[in-house]
Amino acid sequence: MASTACFLHPHGLVSTPARSSSFLSQRLVPTSARPSQVIVCRAQKHAAHEDEATGEVSRRLALTVLIGAAAIGSKVSPADAAYGEAANVFGKPKSNTDFLPYDGKGFKIIIPAKWNPSKEVEYPGQVLRYEDNFDTTSNLSVMVTPTDKKSITDYGSPEEFLSKVDYLLGKQAYSGKTASEGGFDPDAVATANILETATPVVGGKQYYFLSVLTRTADGDEGGKHQLINATVSDGKLYICKAQAGDKRWFKGARKFVESATNSFSVA
């Protein structure tokens, strides 16, 4: 955009030979100008300044649009910022590093990532065993044995089923006489209490779930929490058993034992 600026030039008027009064009367002199000054007008262009200002506005508008788009693109679902968790502000997929998936022959399960495979064989038909790195009392096993049952319900109630696989809880090794002491029955050095049972249906198959607390007279963990998840499929009895000592159960082991047992399923 162009503009016109006017300045008063300090130079005096140039003297000229005398002229007739008629010529002077015909010459017009602006009344606002002093006799010793000349008005000089110059045209100036402000296009460069205008373009610079326009570019600055454009850059600000572009930055505002980019910020708005970034805010929309990084919007996080409330579930991604649940209580006790950091908000996933950049929208990156979150993975569970506490467990690792395991695909066995005919079954699936997740295993605590810090547990190691074990070669120890405790039960008939055992095909898998993992144990805690720091405490072998915390472990899980999977057993697969032939059966003539068509469904887990053919074993009776969950409690009746447990009585048929009570070897999973450990056999009493001592058979001598003992007095009733510390909550144990006479001549018994171990007890088992069923804390919970459930009969969920998963993938069209009936499961039996049992939570059992066992105690031994010489135990130093205050007992063991043993979880059992079992079902029948294609003429086979599938059992998943995981356990942890009572003290460690309430110090964080419960999460790993329950999650592993609940994840167990057959094809």
mmCIF file of C-alpha atoms in Angstrom:
data_model
loop_
_atom_site.group_PDB
_atom_site.id
_atom_site.type_symbol
_atom_site.label_atom_id
_atom_site.label_comp_id
_atom_site.label_asym_id
_atom_site.label_seq_id
_atom_site.Cartn_x
_atom_site.Cartn_y
_atom_site.Cartn_z
ATOM 1 C CA MET A 1 0.000 0.000 0.000
ATOM 2 C CA ALA A 2 1.384 3.421 -0.965
ATOM 3 C CA SER A 3 1.055 6.682 1.019
ATOM 4 C CA THR A 4 1.998 10.258 0.512
ATOM 5 C CA ALA A 5 4.107 12.198 3.049
ATOM 6 C CA CYS A 6 4.671 15.916 2.926
ATOM 7 C CA PHE A 7 7.653 17.752 4.416
ATOM 8 C CA LEU A 8 8.582 21.429 4.781
ATOM 9 C CA HIS A 9 11.809 22.081 2.893
ATOM 10 C CA PRO A 10 13.988 24.640 4.732
ATOM 11 C CA HIS A 11 15.409 26.261 1.609
ATOM 12 C CA GLY A 12 14.381 29.880 0.900
ATOM 13 C CA LEU A 13 12.734 31.040 -2.222
ATOM 14 C CA VAL A 14 15.049 31.689 -5.167
ATOM 15 C CA SER A 15 15.285 35.398 -6.135
ATOM 16 C CA THR A 16 14.156 36.245 -9.614
ATOM 17 C CA PRO A 17 14.136 39.430 -11.672
ATOM 18 C CA ALA A 18 11.313 41.821 -10.995
ATOM 19 C CA ARG A 19 8.236 41.086 -12.868
ATOM 20 C CA SER A 20 5.131 42.969 -13.579
ATOM 21 C CA SER A 21 2.498 43.274 -10.920
ATOM 22 C CA SER A 22 0.048 41.552 -13.193
ATOM 23 C CA PHE A 23 2.215 38.414 -13.236
ATOM 24 C CA LEU A 24 2.501 38.410 -9.452
ATOM 25 C CA SER A 25 -1.185 38.877 -9.007
ATOM 26 C CA GLN A 26 -1.817 35.822 -11.137
ATOM 27 C CA ARG A 27 0.532 33.578 -9.067
ATOM 28 C CA LEU A 28 -1.169 31.660 -6.236
ATOM 29 C CA VAL A 29 0.746 30.978 -3.024
ATOM 30 C CA PRO A 30 -0.764 28.625 -0.331
ATOM 31 C CA THR A 31 -1.546 30.586 2.783
ATOM 32 C CA SER A 32 -0.356 27.745 5.069
ATOM 33 C CA ALA A 33 3.176 27.836 3.733
ATOM 34 C CA ARG A 34 5.660 30.338 5.018
ATOM 35 C CA PRO A 35 7.465 32.468 2.457
ATOM 36 C CA SER A 36 10.813 30.846 3.323
ATOM 37 C CA GLN A 37 9.657 27.239 3.106
ATOM 38 C CA VAL A 38 8.709 24.897 0.273
ATOM 39 C CA ILE A 39 6.314 22.013 0.641
ATOM 40 C CA VAL A 40 7.820 18.761 -0.719
ATOM 41 C CA CYS A 41 5.616 15.675 -1.117
ATOM 42 C CA ARG A 42 7.033 12.184 -1.474
ATOM 43 C CA ALA A 43 5.275 8.881 -2.136
ATOM 44 C CA GLN A 44 6.353 6.029 0.182
ATOM 45 C CA LYS A 45 5.529 2.330 -0.052
ATOM 46 C CA HIS A 46 4.697 0.216 3.000
ATOM 47 C CA ALA A 47 4.141 -2.985 1.109
ATOM 48 C CA ALA A 48 7.139 -4.689 2.750
ATOM 49 C CA HIS A 49 5.897 -3.852 6.253
ATOM 50 C CA GLU A 50 2.382 -4.955 5.384
ATOM 51 C CA ASP A 51 3.599 -8.300 3.954
ATOM 52 C CA GLU A 52 5.663 -8.924 7.070
ATOM 53 C CA ALA A 53 2.673 -8.268 9.346
ATOM 54 C CA THR A 54 0.431 -10.470 7.205
ATOM 55 C CA GLY A 55 3.009 -13.294 7.331
ATOM 56 C CA GLU A 56 3.217 -13.049 11.116
ATOM 57 C CA VAL A 57 -0.584 -13.354 11.419
ATOM 58 C CA SER A 58 -0.581 -16.317 9.046
ATOM 59 C CA ARG A 59 2.084 -18.069 11.097
ATOM 60 C CA ARG A 60 0.124 -17.496 14.281
ATOM 61 C CA LEU A 61 -3.042 -18.873 12.715
ATOM 62 C CA ALA A 62 -1.184 -21.953 11.430
ATOM 63 C CA LEU A 63 0.316 -22.581 14.861
ATOM 64 C CA THR A 64 -3.116 -22.307 16.472
ATOM 65 C CA VAL A 65 -4.550 -24.843 14.018
ATOM 66 C CA LEU A 66 -1.667 -27.268 14.645
ATOM 67 C CA ILE A 67 -2.079 -27.032 18.412
ATOM 68 C CA GLY A 68 -5.814 -27.684 18.110
ATOM 69 C CA ALA A 69 -5.253 -30.682 15.853
ATOM 70 C CA ALA A 70 -2.646 -32.113 18.235
ATOM 71 C CA ALA A 71 -5.017 -31.741 21.176
ATOM 72 C CA ILE A 72 -7.742 -33.625 19.319
ATOM 73 C CA GLY A 73 -5.379 -36.347 18.114
ATOM 74 C CA SER A 74 -3.940 -36.986 21.576
ATOM 75 C CA LYS A 75 -7.267 -37.193 23.374
ATOM 76 C CA VAL A 76 -7.103 -40.024 25.912
ATOM 77 C CA SER A 77 -9.929 -42.284 26.899
ATOM 78 C CA PRO A 78 -10.801 -42.075 30.618
ATOM 79 C CA ALA A 79 -10.036 -45.790 30.892
ATOM 80 C CA ASP A 80 -6.418 -45.034 29.923
ATOM 81 C CA ALA A 81 -6.023 -42.805 32.939
ATOM 82 C CA ALA A 82 -7.636 -44.920 35.592
ATOM 83 C CA TYR A 83 -6.976 -44.371 39.278
ATOM 84 C CA GLY A 84 -3.380 -45.192 40.135
ATOM 85 C CA GLU A 85 -2.214 -45.147 36.509
ATOM 86 C CA ALA A 86 -0.414 -42.516 34.492
ATOM 87 C CA ALA A 87 -2.437 -40.908 31.726
ATOM 88 C CA ASN A 88 -1.493 -42.168 28.265
ATOM 89 C CA VAL A 89 -1.240 -38.644 26.850
ATOM 90 C CA PHE A 90 0.461 -39.628 23.601
ATOM 91 C CA GLY A 91 -1.989 -42.395 22.736
ATOM 92 C CA LYS A 92 0.647 -45.138 22.579
ATOM 93 C CA PRO A 93 -0.654 -48.700 23.071
ATOM 94 C CA LYS A 94 -0.059 -50.000 26.560
ATOM 95 C CA SER A 95 1.092 -53.546 27.173
ATOM 96 C CA ASN A 96 0.919 -55.645 30.323
ATOM 97 C CA THR A 97 4.500 -56.521 31.206
ATOM 98 C CA ASP A 98 3.587 -58.415 34.390
ATOM 99 C CA PHE A 99 2.467 -61.523 32.495
ATOM 100 C CA LEU A 100 3.450 -63.533 29.445
ATOM 101 C CA PRO A 101 1.013 -65.576 27.337
ATOM 102 C CA TYR A 102 1.595 -69.319 27.115
ATOM 103 C CA ASP A 103 -0.053 -71.565 24.531
ATOM 104 C CA GLY A 104 0.033 -75.190 25.598
ATOM 105 C CA LYS A 105 -1.298 -78.260 23.884
ATOM 106 C CA GLY A 106 -5.050 -77.748 24.129
ATOM 107 C CA PHE A 107 -4.928 -74.890 26.665
ATOM 108 C CA LYS A 108 -3.902 -71.275 27.156
ATOM 109 C CA ILE A 109 -2.709 -69.392 30.216
ATOM 110 C CA ILE A 110 -0.809 -66.251 31.211
ATOM 111 C CA ILE A 111 2.244 -66.683 33.420
ATOM 112 C CA PRO A 112 3.856 -64.112 35.737
ATOM 113 C CA ALA A 113 6.774 -62.659 33.794
ATOM 114 C CA LYS A 114 9.211 -63.040 36.695
ATOM 115 C CA TRP A 115 8.451 -66.723 37.249
ATOM 116 C CA ASN A 116 10.743 -69.378 35.807
ATOM 117 C CA PRO A 117 9.957 -72.800 34.317
ATOM 118 C CA SER A 118 10.620 -75.722 36.645
ATOM 119 C CA LYS A 119 11.430 -79.358 35.844
ATOM 120 C CA GLU A 120 10.026 -80.597 39.137
ATOM 121 C CA VAL A 121 7.106 -82.987 38.655
ATOM 122 C CA GLU A 122 4.622 -82.981 41.544
ATOM 123 C CA TYR A 123 1.406 -84.416 40.113
ATOM 124 C CA PRO A 124 0.233 -87.070 37.639
ATOM 125 C CA GLY A 125 -0.178 -85.768 34.098
ATOM 126 C CA GLN A 126 1.781 -82.576 34.823
ATOM 127 C CA VAL A 127 2.672 -80.821 31.571
ATOM 128 C CA LEU A 128 3.695 -77.398 32.894
ATOM 129 C CA ARG A 129 5.208 -75.929 36.035
ATOM 130 C CA TYR A 130 6.456 -72.400 36.782
ATOM 131 C CA GLU A 131 7.649 -70.961 40.087
ATOM 132 C CA ASP A 132 8.526 -67.585 41.569
ATOM 133 C CA ASN A 133 12.174 -66.572 41.249
ATOM 134 C CA PHE A 134 12.377 -65.544 44.891
ATOM 135 C CA ASP A 135 10.039 -68.027 46.569
ATOM 136 C CA THR A 136 9.304 -71.480 45.161
ATOM 137 C CA THR A 137 6.240 -71.736 47.413
ATOM 138 C CA SER A 138 4.561 -69.500 44.839
ATOM 139 C CA ASN A 139 4.086 -71.650 41.754
ATOM 140 C CA LEU A 140 1.605 -72.946 39.208
ATOM 141 C CA SER A 141 1.097 -76.271 37.467
ATOM 142 C CA VAL A 142 -1.087 -77.608 34.676
ATOM 143 C CA MET A 143 -2.135 -81.261 34.594
ATOM 144 C CA VAL A 144 -3.831 -83.132 31.752
ATOM 145 C CA THR A 145 -5.117 -86.667 32.379
ATOM 146 C CA PRO A 146 -7.519 -88.986 30.528
ATOM 147 C CA THR A 147 -11.091 -89.235 31.836
ATOM 148 C CA ASP A 148 -14.303 -90.970 30.945
ATOM 149 C CA LYS A 149 -16.345 -87.955 32.052
ATOM 150 C CA LYS A 150 -18.123 -85.835 29.488
ATOM 151 C CA SER A 151 -18.224 -82.740 31.689
ATOM 152 C CA ILE A 152 -16.678 -81.511 34.908
ATOM 153 C CA THR A 153 -20.140 -81.711 36.455
ATOM 154 C CA ASP A 154 -19.962 -85.502 36.165
ATOM 155 C CA TYR A 155 -17.623 -85.401 39.157
ATOM 156 C CA GLY A 156 -20.392 -83.966 41.305
ATOM 157 C CA SER A 157 -20.240 -80.623 43.088
ATOM 158 C CA PRO A 158 -17.005 -78.600 43.273
ATOM 159 C CA GLU A 159 -16.449 -79.918 46.785
ATOM 160 C CA GLU A 160 -16.938 -83.501 45.620
ATOM 161 C CA PHE A 161 -14.579 -82.930 42.737
ATOM 162 C CA LEU A 162 -11.925 -81.641 45.162
ATOM 163 C CA SER A 163 -12.203 -84.807 47.247
ATOM 164 C CA LYS A 164 -11.305 -86.830 44.125
ATOM 165 C CA VAL A 165 -8.198 -84.750 43.414
ATOM 166 C CA ASP A 166 -7.156 -84.012 46.992
ATOM 167 C CA TYR A 167 -3.613 -85.083 46.132
ATOM 168 C CA LEU A 168 -3.269 -81.562 44.699
ATOM 169 C CA LEU A 169 -3.340 -80.183 48.248
ATOM 170 C CA GLY A 170 -0.584 -82.462 49.504
ATOM 171 C CA LYS A 171 -0.821 -85.712 51.416
ATOM 172 C CA GLN A 172 -0.240 -85.955 55.130
ATOM 173 C CA ALA A 173 3.116 -87.675 55.567
ATOM 174 C CA TYR A 174 2.934 -88.280 59.333
ATOM 175 C CA SER A 175 0.505 -90.992 60.495
ATOM 176 C CA GLY A 176 1.221 -91.106 64.219
ATOM 177 C CA LYS A 177 -0.922 -89.939 67.112
ATOM 178 C CA THR A 178 -1.187 -86.215 67.812
ATOM 179 C CA ALA A 179 -3.264 -84.129 70.177
ATOM 180 C CA SER A 180 -5.758 -81.535 69.050
ATOM 181 C CA GLU A 181 -3.736 -78.343 69.067
ATOM 182 C CA GLY A 182 -3.555 -75.052 67.167
ATOM 183 C CA GLY A 183 -6.822 -75.626 65.325
ATOM 184 C CA PHE A 184 -5.837 -79.056 63.988
ATOM 185 C CA ASP A 185 -7.937 -82.157 64.553
ATOM 186 C CA PRO A 186 -6.519 -85.057 66.594
ATOM 187 C CA ASP A 187 -4.020 -87.158 64.624
ATOM 188 C CA ALA A 188 -3.901 -84.503 61.875
ATOM 189 C CA VAL A 189 -0.997 -82.234 60.981
ATOM 190 C CA ALA A 190 -2.690 -80.446 58.082
ATOM 191 C CA THR A 191 -6.029 -78.795 57.432
ATOM 192 C CA ALA A 192 -7.774 -77.536 54.301
ATOM 193 C CA ASN A 193 -10.565 -74.991 54.235
ATOM 194 C CA ILE A 194 -12.535 -74.147 51.110
ATOM 195 C CA LEU A 195 -12.838 -70.365 50.963
ATOM 196 C CA GLU A 196 -14.685 -70.002 47.678
ATOM 197 C CA THR A 197 -16.167 -72.012 44.819
ATOM 198 C CA ALA A 198 -17.522 -70.981 41.418
ATOM 199 C CA THR A 199 -18.912 -72.742 38.344
ATOM 200 C CA PRO A 200 -18.356 -70.409 35.384
ATOM 201 C CA VAL A 201 -19.074 -71.321 31.771
ATOM 202 C CA VAL A 202 -16.350 -70.199 29.362
ATOM 203 C CA GLY A 203 -16.513 -70.866 25.629
ATOM 204 C CA GLY A 204 -19.441 -73.214 26.139
ATOM 205 C CA LYS A 205 -17.519 -75.368 28.651
ATOM 206 C CA GLN A 206 -18.287 -75.720 32.337
ATOM 207 C CA TYR A 207 -15.417 -74.989 34.749
ATOM 208 C CA TYR A 208 -14.975 -75.576 38.455
ATOM 209 C CA PHE A 209 -13.052 -72.955 40.416
ATOM 210 C CA LEU A 210 -11.998 -73.481 44.038
ATOM 211 C CA SER A 211 -10.018 -71.351 46.464
ATOM 212 C CA VAL A 212 -8.561 -73.389 49.329
ATOM 213 C CA LEU A 213 -6.471 -72.383 52.335
ATOM 214 C CA THR A 214 -4.268 -75.177 53.642
ATOM 215 C CA ARG A 215 -2.227 -75.156 56.820
ATOM 216 C CA THR A 216 0.422 -77.453 58.189
ATOM 217 C CA ALA A 217 1.670 -77.745 61.745
ATOM 218 C CA ASP A 218 5.236 -76.940 60.723
ATOM 219 C CA GLY A 219 4.393 -74.312 58.131
ATOM 220 C CA ASP A 220 6.197 -70.960 58.326
ATOM 221 C CA GLU A 221 3.964 -69.064 55.897
ATOM 222 C CA GLY A 222 0.808 -69.197 57.977
ATOM 223 C CA GLY A 223 -0.699 -71.520 55.375
ATOM 224 C CA LYS A 224 -0.995 -71.658 51.594
ATOM 225 C CA HIS A 225 -3.623 -70.199 49.305
ATOM 226 C CA GLN A 226 -4.246 -72.765 46.589
ATOM 227 C CA LEU A 227 -6.447 -71.979 43.591
ATOM 228 C CA ILE A 228 -7.772 -74.693 41.294
ATOM 229 C CA ASN A 229 -9.432 -74.219 37.911
ATOM 230 C CA ALA A 230 -10.589 -77.378 36.124
ATOM 231 C CA THR A 231 -12.680 -78.536 33.171
ATOM 232 C CA VAL A 232 -13.225 -81.531 30.889
ATOM 233 C CA SER A 233 -12.663 -81.409 27.131
ATOM 234 C CA ASP A 234 -12.353 -84.173 24.504
ATOM 235 C CA GLY A 235 -11.978 -86.980 27.033
ATOM 236 C CA LYS A 236 -9.351 -85.164 29.097
ATOM 237 C CA LEU A 237 -9.403 -83.555 32.525
ATOM 238 C CA TYR A 238 -7.585 -80.222 32.523
ATOM 239 C CA ILE A 239 -6.502 -78.802 35.875
ATOM 240 C CA CYS A 240 -4.664 -75.565 36.588
ATOM 241 C CA LYS A 241 -3.400 -75.128 40.140
ATOM 242 C CA ALA A 242 -1.547 -72.086 41.466
ATOM 243 C CA GLN A 243 -0.526 -71.252 45.010
ATOM 244 C CA ALA A 244 1.270 -68.787 47.269
ATOM 245 C CA GLY A 245 2.118 -68.640 50.965
ATOM 246 C CA ASP A 246 -0.306 -66.730 53.166
ATOM 247 C CA LYS A 247 2.240 -64.033 54.059
ATOM 248 C CA ARG A 248 3.244 -63.371 50.459
ATOM 249 C CA TRP A 249 -0.393 -63.607 49.384
ATOM 250 C CA PHE A 250 -1.103 -60.328 51.147
ATOM 251 C CA LYS A 251 2.172 -58.745 49.970
ATOM 252 C CA GLY A 252 1.361 -58.899 46.276
ATOM 253 C CA ALA A 253 1.466 -62.584 45.298
ATOM 254 C CA ARG A 254 -2.324 -62.755 45.216
ATOM 255 C CA LYS A 255 -2.453 -60.714 42.001
ATOM 256 C CA PHE A 256 -0.207 -63.134 40.132
ATOM 257 C CA VAL A 257 -1.789 -66.346 41.441
ATOM 258 C CA GLU A 258 -5.370 -65.217 40.804
ATOM 259 C CA SER A 259 -4.661 -63.715 37.389
ATOM 260 C CA ALA A 260 -2.838 -66.824 36.162
ATOM 261 C CA THR A 261 -5.540 -69.205 37.412
ATOM 262 C CA ASN A 262 -8.424 -67.133 36.054
ATOM 263 C CA SER A 263 -6.768 -66.892 32.616
ATOM 264 C CA PHE A 264 -6.636 -70.662 32.185
ATOM 265 C CA SER A 265 -8.842 -71.951 29.373
ATOM 266 C CA VAL A 266 -8.987 -74.919 27.009
ATOM 267 C CA ALA A 267 -9.457 -74.908 23.259
#
